[in-house]
Amino acid sequence: MIHVDVPRLRLPGGAIPVGGLGTWQAGGGAAERAVSTALQLGYRHIDTATMYRNEAEVGRALATVGIDRDDVFVTTKLPPERVGRERQTLTESLVALHLDHLDLWLIHWPPGGAPAPRTWDAFRAARDDGLVRSIGVSNYSIAQIDELIDATGEAPAVNQIPYSPADHDPELLAAHRERGILVEGYSPLKRSNLRAPALADAAAAHDVTVAQVVIRWQGQPESA
Ligand SMILES: NC(=O)c1ccc[n+]([C@@H]2O[C@H](COP(=O)([O-])OP(=O)(O)OC[C@H]3O[C@@H](n4cnc5c(N)ncnc54)[C@H](OP(=O)(O)O)[C@@H]3O)[C@@H](O)[C@H]2O)c1
């Protein structure tokens, strides 16, 4: 087991390690192997979702590697079609993951394109009942977030959105910051042109790969 001092950013219910392992499209044993290997290499932040259908694999890896529960940060997400069945879905996620609480629970998309304040109320209740440390959303616009805040008085702790050097948008980041929301960027490599000259120049200057440049940029708090 390798120990890495992973930097963390503060959330209302704890601290989120910068940089995590995503498990989208990992099934058939791949998620368990990837999570297990990542934890042994020092990753302390694992991102899954009900929709990924691999929570049980992630749970097996967490149980097998045996990292102290307080040292690992686990996120899962409610699919929009489970609106109205939030608590049942959360219970199923916790059972599959072999956990008694999540570190972060996200609404995966605005259900039907709407912000869903009643679902947000269910998230707040789950947090207040101790089943979830922090709650947030994913793929929400600032206008949709403002509707949630207007309806419930509480902003999400996190908005997980597509983000990469090519997407850099200081105004969008500032809008989240003003509302006390942490932007968690996904698909940094997929959304990057790994042949872009600026990235190639940065990689050559630091004697690293272009993918390493993208990941390093993505993890800088000033770009997050
Ligand atoms: N909330 C949401 O709606 C949402 C949506 C999407 C993703 N996510 C989360 O974000 C995670 C990551 O998303 P993602 O897989 O779309 O994006 P990503 O991590 O940016 O892209 C992964 C792809 O990058 C390529 N790659 C990996 N290492 C590389 C390297 N060293 N050099 C060059 N290319 C490399 C691989 O492509 P090849 O396989 O083609 O080589 C790999 O499949 C997901 O697993 C999920 O947890 C969330």
PDB file of C-alpha atoms and ligand atoms in Angstrom:
ATOM      1  CA  MET A   1       0.000   0.000   0.000  1.00  0.00           C
ATOM      2  CA  ILE A   2       1.429   3.368  -1.048  1.00  0.00           C
ATOM      3  CA  HIS A   3       0.738   6.391   1.152  1.00  0.00           C
ATOM      4  CA  VAL A   4       0.146   9.677  -0.708  1.00  0.00           C
ATOM      5  CA  ASP A   5      -0.726  12.918   1.043  1.00  0.00           C
ATOM      6  CA  VAL A   6      -3.751  13.821  -1.106  1.00  0.00           C
ATOM      7  CA  PRO A   7      -4.746  17.507  -0.936  1.00  0.00           C
ATOM      8  CA  ARG A   8      -8.367  18.032   0.134  1.00  0.00           C
ATOM      9  CA  LEU A   9     -10.887  20.860  -0.268  1.00  0.00           C
ATOM     10  CA  ARG A  10     -13.382  21.729   2.439  1.00  0.00           C
ATOM     11  CA  LEU A  11     -17.061  20.794   2.051  1.00  0.00           C
ATOM     12  CA  PRO A  12     -19.838  21.383   4.614  1.00  0.00           C
ATOM     13  CA  GLY A  13     -19.714  17.734   5.735  1.00  0.00           C
ATOM     14  CA  GLY A  14     -16.015  16.932   5.377  1.00  0.00           C
ATOM     15  CA  ALA A  15     -13.131  17.357   2.957  1.00  0.00           C
ATOM     16  CA  ILE A  16     -13.023  16.123  -0.643  1.00  0.00           C
ATOM     17  CA  PRO A  17      -9.703  14.784  -1.967  1.00  0.00           C
ATOM     18  CA  VAL A  18      -8.646  16.657  -5.109  1.00  0.00           C
ATOM     19  CA  GLY A  19      -8.690  14.178  -7.978  1.00  0.00           C
ATOM     20  CA  GLY A  20     -10.607  10.955  -7.844  1.00  0.00           C
ATOM     21  CA  LEU A  21     -11.179   7.756  -9.755  1.00  0.00           C
ATOM     22  CA  GLY A  22     -14.312   7.739 -11.913  1.00  0.00           C
ATOM     23  CA  THR A  23     -15.987   4.406 -12.606  1.00  0.00           C
ATOM     24  CA  TRP A  24     -18.370   5.212 -15.473  1.00  0.00           C
ATOM     25  CA  GLN A  25     -18.496   2.342 -18.023  1.00  0.00           C
ATOM     26  CA  ALA A  26     -16.540   0.034 -15.691  1.00  0.00           C
ATOM     27  CA  GLY A  27     -18.374  -3.241 -15.187  1.00  0.00           C
ATOM     28  CA  GLY A  28     -17.788  -6.982 -15.320  1.00  0.00           C
ATOM     29  CA  GLY A  29     -15.071  -6.911 -12.661  1.00  0.00           C
ATOM     30  CA  ALA A  30     -13.234  -3.882 -14.102  1.00  0.00           C
ATOM     31  CA  ALA A  31     -14.593  -1.473 -11.479  1.00  0.00           C
ATOM     32  CA  GLU A  32     -13.546  -3.740  -8.610  1.00  0.00           C
ATOM     33  CA  ARG A  33     -10.035  -4.184 -10.047  1.00  0.00           C
ATOM     34  CA  ALA A  34      -9.641  -0.485 -10.863  1.00  0.00           C
ATOM     35  CA  VAL A  35     -10.887   0.753  -7.472  1.00  0.00           C
ATOM     36  CA  SER A  36      -8.783  -1.804  -5.634  1.00  0.00           C
ATOM     37  CA  THR A  37      -5.632  -0.848  -7.556  1.00  0.00           C
ATOM     38  CA  ALA A  38      -6.336   2.876  -7.238  1.00  0.00           C
ATOM     39  CA  LEU A  39      -6.784   2.636  -3.452  1.00  0.00           C
ATOM     40  CA  GLN A  40      -3.505   0.728  -3.143  1.00  0.00           C
ATOM     41  CA  LEU A  41      -1.771   3.416  -5.237  1.00  0.00           C
ATOM     42  CA  GLY A  42      -2.995   6.193  -2.958  1.00  0.00           C
ATOM     43  CA  TYR A  43      -6.330   7.354  -4.456  1.00  0.00           C
ATOM     44  CA  ARG A  44      -8.755   8.299  -1.696  1.00  0.00           C
ATOM     45  CA  HIS A  45     -11.752   9.526  -3.740  1.00  0.00           C
ATOM     46  CA  ILE A  46     -14.019   7.180  -5.711  1.00  0.00           C
ATOM     47  CA  ASP A  47     -16.894   8.372  -7.924  1.00  0.00           C
ATOM     48  CA  THR A  48     -19.736   6.040  -8.887  1.00  0.00           C
ATOM     49  CA  ALA A  49     -23.468   6.358  -9.618  1.00  0.00           C
ATOM     50  CA  THR A  50     -26.585   4.221  -9.427  1.00  0.00           C
ATOM     51  CA  MET A  51     -26.656   4.491 -13.232  1.00  0.00           C
ATOM     52  CA  TYR A  52     -23.159   2.957 -13.565  1.00  0.00           C
ATOM     53  CA  ARG A  53     -24.479  -0.346 -12.091  1.00  0.00           C
ATOM     54  CA  ASN A  54     -21.153  -1.036 -10.374  1.00  0.00           C
ATOM     55  CA  GLU A  55     -21.755   0.097  -6.786  1.00  0.00           C
ATOM     56  CA  ALA A  56     -21.488  -3.513  -5.546  1.00  0.00           C
ATOM     57  CA  GLU A  57     -18.112  -3.884  -7.282  1.00  0.00           C
ATOM     58  CA  VAL A  58     -16.914  -0.612  -5.770  1.00  0.00           C
ATOM     59  CA  GLY A  59     -18.171  -1.796  -2.367  1.00  0.00           C
ATOM     60  CA  ARG A  60     -16.273  -5.084  -2.680  1.00  0.00           C
ATOM     61  CA  ALA A  61     -13.045  -3.224  -3.494  1.00  0.00           C
ATOM     62  CA  LEU A  62     -13.525  -0.865  -0.533  1.00  0.00           C
ATOM     63  CA  ALA A  63     -14.136  -3.799   1.809  1.00  0.00           C
ATOM     64  CA  THR A  64     -11.251  -5.891   0.468  1.00  0.00           C
ATOM     65  CA  VAL A  65      -8.576  -3.187   0.509  1.00  0.00           C
ATOM     66  CA  GLY A  66      -9.685  -2.269   4.007  1.00  0.00           C
ATOM     67  CA  ILE A  67      -8.862   1.443   4.103  1.00  0.00           C
ATOM     68  CA  ASP A  68     -10.055   3.290   7.182  1.00  0.00           C
ATOM     69  CA  ARG A  69     -13.578   4.580   6.368  1.00  0.00           C
ATOM     70  CA  ASP A  70     -12.668   8.135   7.375  1.00  0.00           C
ATOM     71  CA  ASP A  71      -9.747   8.185   4.904  1.00  0.00           C
ATOM     72  CA  VAL A  72     -11.760   7.391   1.780  1.00  0.00           C
ATOM     73  CA  PHE A  73     -14.303   9.670   0.096  1.00  0.00           C
ATOM     74  CA  VAL A  74     -17.162   7.956  -1.764  1.00  0.00           C
ATOM     75  CA  THR A  75     -19.636   9.684  -4.094  1.00  0.00           C
ATOM     76  CA  THR A  76     -22.691   8.212  -5.753  1.00  0.00           C
ATOM     77  CA  LYS A  77     -25.527   9.797  -7.719  1.00  0.00           C
ATOM     78  CA  LEU A  78     -29.306   9.561  -7.931  1.00  0.00           C
ATOM     79  CA  PRO A  79     -30.573   8.989 -11.485  1.00  0.00           C
ATOM     80  CA  PRO A  80     -33.367  11.385 -12.497  1.00  0.00           C
ATOM     81  CA  GLU A  81     -35.821   8.514 -13.039  1.00  0.00           C
ATOM     82  CA  ARG A  82     -35.599   7.698  -9.308  1.00  0.00           C
ATOM     83  CA  VAL A  83     -37.177  11.024  -8.343  1.00  0.00           C
ATOM     84  CA  GLY A  84     -39.827  10.270  -5.693  1.00  0.00           C
ATOM     85  CA  ARG A  85     -37.864   7.169  -4.593  1.00  0.00           C
ATOM     86  CA  GLU A  86     -34.822   8.992  -3.228  1.00  0.00           C
ATOM     87  CA  ARG A  87     -34.584   7.273   0.172  1.00  0.00           C
ATOM     88  CA  GLN A  88     -35.124   3.788  -1.294  1.00  0.00           C
ATOM     89  CA  THR A  89     -32.413   4.442  -3.897  1.00  0.00           C
ATOM     90  CA  LEU A  90     -30.019   5.747  -1.259  1.00  0.00           C
ATOM     91  CA  THR A  91     -30.606   2.648   0.879  1.00  0.00           C
ATOM     92  CA  GLU A  92     -29.870   0.423  -2.134  1.00  0.00           C
ATOM     93  CA  SER A  93     -26.650   2.370  -2.820  1.00  0.00           C
ATOM     94  CA  LEU A  94     -25.491   2.059   0.794  1.00  0.00           C
ATOM     95  CA  VAL A  95     -26.207  -1.684   0.865  1.00  0.00           C
ATOM     96  CA  ALA A  96     -24.340  -2.234  -2.439  1.00  0.00           C
ATOM     97  CA  LEU A  97     -21.393  -0.130  -1.294  1.00  0.00           C
ATOM     98  CA  HIS A  98     -21.282  -1.808   2.164  1.00  0.00           C
ATOM     99  CA  LEU A  99     -21.319   1.648   3.764  1.00  0.00           C
ATOM    100  CA  ASP A 100     -23.409   3.239   6.496  1.00  0.00           C
ATOM    101  CA  HIS A 101     -23.006   6.720   4.996  1.00  0.00           C
ATOM    102  CA  LEU A 102     -21.916   8.420   1.770  1.00  0.00           C
ATOM    103  CA  ASP A 103     -19.454  11.287   1.662  1.00  0.00           C
ATOM    104  CA  LEU A 104     -21.278  12.939  -1.242  1.00  0.00           C
ATOM    105  CA  TRP A 105     -24.624  12.255  -2.900  1.00  0.00           C
ATOM    106  CA  LEU A 106     -25.463  14.058  -6.144  1.00  0.00           C
ATOM    107  CA  ILE A 107     -28.592  14.505  -8.275  1.00  0.00           C
ATOM    108  CA  HIS A 108     -27.099  13.106 -11.503  1.00  0.00           C
ATOM    109  CA  TRP A 109     -28.988  15.462 -13.867  1.00  0.00           C
ATOM    110  CA  PRO A 110     -31.838  17.933 -13.443  1.00  0.00           C
ATOM    111  CA  PRO A 111     -34.817  15.555 -13.705  1.00  0.00           C
ATOM    112  CA  GLY A 112     -36.694  16.325 -16.920  1.00  0.00           C
ATOM    113  CA  GLY A 113     -34.548  19.451 -17.213  1.00  0.00           C
ATOM    114  CA  ALA A 114     -36.026  20.935 -14.019  1.00  0.00           C
ATOM    115  CA  PRO A 115     -34.177  21.626 -10.758  1.00  0.00           C
ATOM    116  CA  ALA A 116     -36.400  19.342  -8.599  1.00  0.00           C
ATOM    117  CA  PRO A 117     -36.636  21.124  -5.228  1.00  0.00           C
ATOM    118  CA  ARG A 118     -38.597  18.216  -3.683  1.00  0.00           C
ATOM    119  CA  THR A 119     -35.723  15.880  -4.502  1.00  0.00           C
ATOM    120  CA  TRP A 120     -33.358  18.430  -2.995  1.00  0.00           C
ATOM    121  CA  ASP A 121     -35.504  18.376   0.168  1.00  0.00           C
ATOM    122  CA  ALA A 122     -35.138  14.558   0.253  1.00  0.00           C
ATOM    123  CA  PHE A 123     -31.362  14.980  -0.080  1.00  0.00           C
ATOM    124  CA  ARG A 124     -31.322  17.476   2.799  1.00  0.00           C
ATOM    125  CA  ALA A 125     -33.349  15.085   4.956  1.00  0.00           C
ATOM    126  CA  ALA A 126     -30.939  12.207   4.205  1.00  0.00           C
ATOM    127  CA  ARG A 127     -28.033  14.452   5.169  1.00  0.00           C
ATOM    128  CA  ASP A 128     -29.815  15.549   8.361  1.00  0.00           C
ATOM    129  CA  ASP A 129     -30.444  11.863   9.195  1.00  0.00           C
ATOM    130  CA  GLY A 130     -26.682  11.178   8.979  1.00  0.00           C
ATOM    131  CA  LEU A 131     -26.798   8.970   5.875  1.00  0.00           C
ATOM    132  CA  VAL A 132     -24.840  11.440   3.741  1.00  0.00           C
ATOM    133  CA  ARG A 133     -22.111  13.900   4.781  1.00  0.00           C
ATOM    134  CA  SER A 134     -22.481  16.392   1.890  1.00  0.00           C
ATOM    135  CA  ILE A 135     -25.089  16.800  -0.850  1.00  0.00           C
ATOM    136  CA  GLY A 136     -24.869  18.303  -4.300  1.00  0.00           C
ATOM    137  CA  VAL A 137     -25.936  18.247  -7.926  1.00  0.00           C
ATOM    138  CA  SER A 138     -24.452  17.424 -11.311  1.00  0.00           C
ATOM    139  CA  ASN A 139     -24.974  18.959 -14.734  1.00  0.00           C
ATOM    140  CA  TYR A 140     -26.964  21.887 -13.270  1.00  0.00           C
ATOM    141  CA  SER A 141     -26.862  25.403 -14.733  1.00  0.00           C
ATOM    142  CA  ILE A 142     -26.535  28.418 -12.440  1.00  0.00           C
ATOM    143  CA  ALA A 143     -30.189  29.299 -13.210  1.00  0.00           C
ATOM    144  CA  GLN A 144     -31.311  25.822 -12.092  1.00  0.00           C
ATOM    145  CA  ILE A 145     -29.185  26.090  -8.942  1.00  0.00           C
ATOM    146  CA  ASP A 146     -30.747  29.478  -8.167  1.00  0.00           C
ATOM    147  CA  GLU A 147     -34.202  27.922  -8.454  1.00  0.00           C
ATOM    148  CA  LEU A 148     -33.152  25.283  -5.892  1.00  0.00           C
ATOM    149  CA  ILE A 149     -31.812  27.937  -3.535  1.00  0.00           C
ATOM    150  CA  ASP A 150     -34.957  30.080  -3.921  1.00  0.00           C
ATOM    151  CA  ALA A 151     -37.208  27.086  -3.182  1.00  0.00           C
ATOM    152  CA  THR A 152     -35.295  25.539  -0.278  1.00  0.00           C
ATOM    153  CA  GLY A 153     -32.853  28.156   1.064  1.00  0.00           C
ATOM    154  CA  GLU A 154     -29.889  25.817   0.634  1.00  0.00           C
ATOM    155  CA  ALA A 155     -27.261  25.714  -2.101  1.00  0.00           C
ATOM    156  CA  PRO A 156     -25.688  22.434  -3.189  1.00  0.00           C
ATOM    157  CA  ALA A 157     -22.183  21.869  -1.807  1.00  0.00           C
ATOM    158  CA  VAL A 158     -20.955  20.664  -5.211  1.00  0.00           C
ATOM    159  CA  ASN A 159     -21.906  20.905  -8.878  1.00  0.00           C
ATOM    160  CA  GLN A 160     -20.191  18.151 -10.906  1.00  0.00           C
ATOM    161  CA  ILE A 161     -19.959  19.367 -14.504  1.00  0.00           C
ATOM    162  CA  PRO A 162     -17.920  18.715 -17.647  1.00  0.00           C
ATOM    163  CA  TYR A 163     -14.714  20.717 -17.341  1.00  0.00           C
ATOM    164  CA  SER A 164     -11.242  20.782 -18.884  1.00  0.00           C
ATOM    165  CA  PRO A 165      -8.626  23.380 -19.865  1.00  0.00           C
ATOM    166  CA  ALA A 166     -10.580  23.906 -23.106  1.00  0.00           C
ATOM    167  CA  ASP A 167     -13.777  24.630 -21.113  1.00  0.00           C
ATOM    168  CA  HIS A 168     -12.145  27.143 -18.781  1.00  0.00           C
ATOM    169  CA  ASP A 169     -14.773  29.761 -17.880  1.00  0.00           C
ATOM    170  CA  PRO A 170     -13.779  32.146 -15.061  1.00  0.00           C
ATOM    171  CA  GLU A 171     -17.290  33.678 -14.935  1.00  0.00           C
ATOM    172  CA  LEU A 172     -18.896  30.280 -14.417  1.00  0.00           C
ATOM    173  CA  LEU A 173     -16.400  29.463 -11.663  1.00  0.00           C
ATOM    174  CA  ALA A 174     -17.021  32.857 -10.021  1.00  0.00           C
ATOM    175  CA  ALA A 175     -20.806  32.297 -10.111  1.00  0.00           C
ATOM    176  CA  HIS A 176     -20.352  29.007  -8.257  1.00  0.00           C
ATOM    177  CA  ARG A 177     -17.877  30.551  -5.801  1.00  0.00           C
ATOM    178  CA  GLU A 178     -20.312  33.398  -4.986  1.00  0.00           C
ATOM    179  CA  ARG A 179     -22.900  30.776  -4.018  1.00  0.00           C
ATOM    180  CA  GLY A 180     -20.403  28.750  -1.969  1.00  0.00           C
ATOM    181  CA  ILE A 181     -20.483  25.841  -4.440  1.00  0.00           C
ATOM    182  CA  LEU A 182     -17.440  23.732  -5.320  1.00  0.00           C
ATOM    183  CA  VAL A 183     -17.130  22.925  -9.028  1.00  0.00           C
ATOM    184  CA  GLU A 184     -16.087  19.314  -9.591  1.00  0.00           C
ATOM    185  CA  GLY A 185     -14.956  18.880 -13.209  1.00  0.00           C
ATOM    186  CA  TYR A 186     -15.439  15.605 -15.068  1.00  0.00           C
ATOM    187  CA  SER A 187     -14.018  14.180 -18.328  1.00  0.00           C
ATOM    188  CA  PRO A 188     -10.895  16.411 -18.414  1.00  0.00           C
ATOM    189  CA  LEU A 189      -9.014  14.080 -20.779  1.00  0.00           C
ATOM    190  CA  LYS A 190     -11.946  13.202 -23.007  1.00  0.00           C
ATOM    191  CA  ARG A 191     -12.757  16.897 -23.479  1.00  0.00           C
ATOM    192  CA  SER A 192      -9.149  17.875 -24.273  1.00  0.00           C
ATOM    193  CA  ASN A 193      -7.404  17.900 -27.612  1.00  0.00           C
ATOM    194  CA  LEU A 194      -4.302  16.030 -26.468  1.00  0.00           C
ATOM    195  CA  ARG A 195      -2.470  17.291 -29.594  1.00  0.00           C
ATOM    196  CA  ALA A 196      -3.069  20.967 -28.772  1.00  0.00           C
ATOM    197  CA  PRO A 197       0.256  22.850 -29.094  1.00  0.00           C
ATOM    198  CA  ALA A 198      -0.171  24.694 -25.767  1.00  0.00           C
ATOM    199  CA  LEU A 199      -0.563  21.381 -23.922  1.00  0.00           C
ATOM    200  CA  ALA A 200       2.323  19.776 -25.835  1.00  0.00           C
ATOM    201  CA  ASP A 201       4.567  22.764 -24.993  1.00  0.00           C
ATOM    202  CA  ALA A 202       3.670  22.537 -21.280  1.00  0.00           C
ATOM    203  CA  ALA A 203       4.335  18.796 -21.301  1.00  0.00           C
ATOM    204  CA  ALA A 204       7.726  19.246 -22.999  1.00  0.00           C
ATOM    205  CA  ALA A 205       8.674  22.064 -20.593  1.00  0.00           C
ATOM    206  CA  HIS A 206       8.022  19.840 -17.573  1.00  0.00           C
ATOM    207  CA  ASP A 207       9.111  16.533 -19.144  1.00  0.00           C
ATOM    208  CA  VAL A 208       5.717  14.914 -18.504  1.00  0.00           C
ATOM    209  CA  THR A 209       2.907  13.599 -20.725  1.00  0.00           C
ATOM    210  CA  VAL A 210       0.110  15.791 -22.067  1.00  0.00           C
ATOM    211  CA  ALA A 211      -2.403  13.769 -20.024  1.00  0.00           C
ATOM    212  CA  GLN A 212      -0.403  14.580 -16.882  1.00  0.00           C
ATOM    213  CA  VAL A 213      -0.540  18.300 -17.752  1.00  0.00           C
ATOM    214  CA  VAL A 214      -4.335  18.143 -18.070  1.00  0.00           C
ATOM    215  CA  ILE A 215      -4.778  16.254 -14.786  1.00  0.00           C
ATOM    216  CA  ARG A 216      -2.407  18.626 -12.970  1.00  0.00           C
ATOM    217  CA  TRP A 217      -4.260  21.682 -14.308  1.00  0.00           C
ATOM    218  CA  GLN A 218      -7.622  20.186 -13.380  1.00  0.00           C
ATOM    219  CA  GLY A 219      -6.511  19.622  -9.791  1.00  0.00           C
ATOM    220  CA  GLN A 220      -5.335  23.163  -9.116  1.00  0.00           C
ATOM    221  CA  PRO A 221      -7.756  24.815  -6.684  1.00  0.00           C
ATOM    222  CA  GLU A 222      -7.556  28.081  -8.657  1.00  0.00           C
ATOM    223  CA  SER A 223      -8.973  26.284 -11.722  1.00  0.00           C
ATOM    224  CA  ALA A 224     -11.523  24.300  -9.726  1.00  0.00           C
TER     225      ALA A 224
HETATM  226  N1  LIG B   1     -21.785  13.500 -13.591  1.00  0.00           N
HETATM  227  C1  LIG B   1     -21.787  13.103 -14.847  1.00  0.00           C
HETATM  228  O1  LIG B   1     -22.775  13.251 -15.582  1.00  0.00           O
HETATM  229  C2  LIG B   1     -20.533  12.472 -15.406  1.00  0.00           C
HETATM  230  C3  LIG B   1     -20.409  12.320 -16.803  1.00  0.00           C
HETATM  231  C4  LIG B   1     -19.230  11.743 -17.282  1.00  0.00           C
HETATM  232  C5  LIG B   1     -18.232  11.347 -16.399  1.00  0.00           C
HETATM  233  N2  LIG B   1     -18.407  11.498 -15.041  1.00  0.00           N
HETATM  234  C6  LIG B   1     -17.373  11.013 -14.083  1.00  0.00           C
HETATM  235  O2  LIG B   1     -16.087  11.389 -14.513  1.00  0.00           O
HETATM  236  C7  LIG B   1     -15.297  10.211 -14.699  1.00  0.00           C
HETATM  237  C8  LIG B   1     -14.301  10.417 -15.826  1.00  0.00           C
HETATM  238  O3  LIG B   1     -15.020  10.680 -16.981  1.00  0.00           O
HETATM  239  P1  LIG B   1     -14.591  10.225 -18.441  1.00  0.00           P
HETATM  240  O4  LIG B   1     -14.152   8.804 -18.475  1.00  0.00           O
HETATM  241  O5  LIG B   1     -15.712  10.659 -19.321  1.00  0.00           O
HETATM  242  O6  LIG B   1     -13.393  11.217 -18.758  1.00  0.00           O
HETATM  243  P2  LIG B   1     -11.813  11.242 -18.697  1.00  0.00           P
HETATM  244  O7  LIG B   1     -11.333  10.665 -17.409  1.00  0.00           O
HETATM  245  O8  LIG B   1     -11.428  12.591 -19.084  1.00  0.00           O
HETATM  246  O9  LIG B   1     -11.476  10.307 -19.927  1.00  0.00           O
HETATM  247  C9  LIG B   1     -11.136   8.967 -19.781  1.00  0.00           C
HETATM  248  C10 LIG B   1     -10.456   8.558 -21.077  1.00  0.00           C
HETATM  249  O10 LIG B   1      -9.233   9.289 -21.192  1.00  0.00           O
HETATM  250  C11 LIG B   1      -8.321   8.520 -21.923  1.00  0.00           C
HETATM  251  N3  LIG B   1      -7.067   8.436 -21.156  1.00  0.00           N
HETATM  252  C12 LIG B   1      -6.871   7.957 -19.914  1.00  0.00           C
HETATM  253  N4  LIG B   1      -5.577   8.046 -19.550  1.00  0.00           N
HETATM  254  C13 LIG B   1      -4.941   8.582 -20.608  1.00  0.00           C
HETATM  255  C14 LIG B   1      -3.594   8.912 -20.840  1.00  0.00           C
HETATM  256  N5  LIG B   1      -2.653   8.691 -19.918  1.00  0.00           N
HETATM  257  N6  LIG B   1      -3.281   9.461 -22.045  1.00  0.00           N
HETATM  258  C15 LIG B   1      -4.243   9.677 -22.962  1.00  0.00           C
HETATM  259  N7  LIG B   1      -5.546   9.382 -22.795  1.00  0.00           N
HETATM  260  C16 LIG B   1      -5.888   8.836 -21.630  1.00  0.00           C
HETATM  261  C17 LIG B   1      -8.902   7.122 -22.078  1.00  0.00           C
HETATM  262  O11 LIG B   1      -9.425   7.002 -23.375  1.00  0.00           O
HETATM  263  P3  LIG B   1      -9.279   5.638 -24.221  1.00  0.00           P
HETATM  264  O12 LIG B   1      -9.972   4.601 -23.404  1.00  0.00           O
HETATM  265  O13 LIG B   1      -9.933   5.979 -25.514  1.00  0.00           O
HETATM  266  O14 LIG B   1      -7.812   5.406 -24.318  1.00  0.00           O
HETATM  267  C18 LIG B   1     -10.024   7.117 -21.076  1.00  0.00           C
HETATM  268  O15 LIG B   1     -11.082   6.293 -21.441  1.00  0.00           O
HETATM  269  C19 LIG B   1     -16.314   9.105 -14.946  1.00  0.00           C
HETATM  270  O16 LIG B   1     -15.800   7.822 -14.702  1.00  0.00           O
HETATM  271  C20 LIG B   1     -17.397   9.491 -13.987  1.00  0.00           C
HETATM  272  O17 LIG B   1     -17.069   9.068 -12.681  1.00  0.00           O
HETATM  273  C21 LIG B   1     -19.530  12.063 -14.544  1.00  0.00           C
END
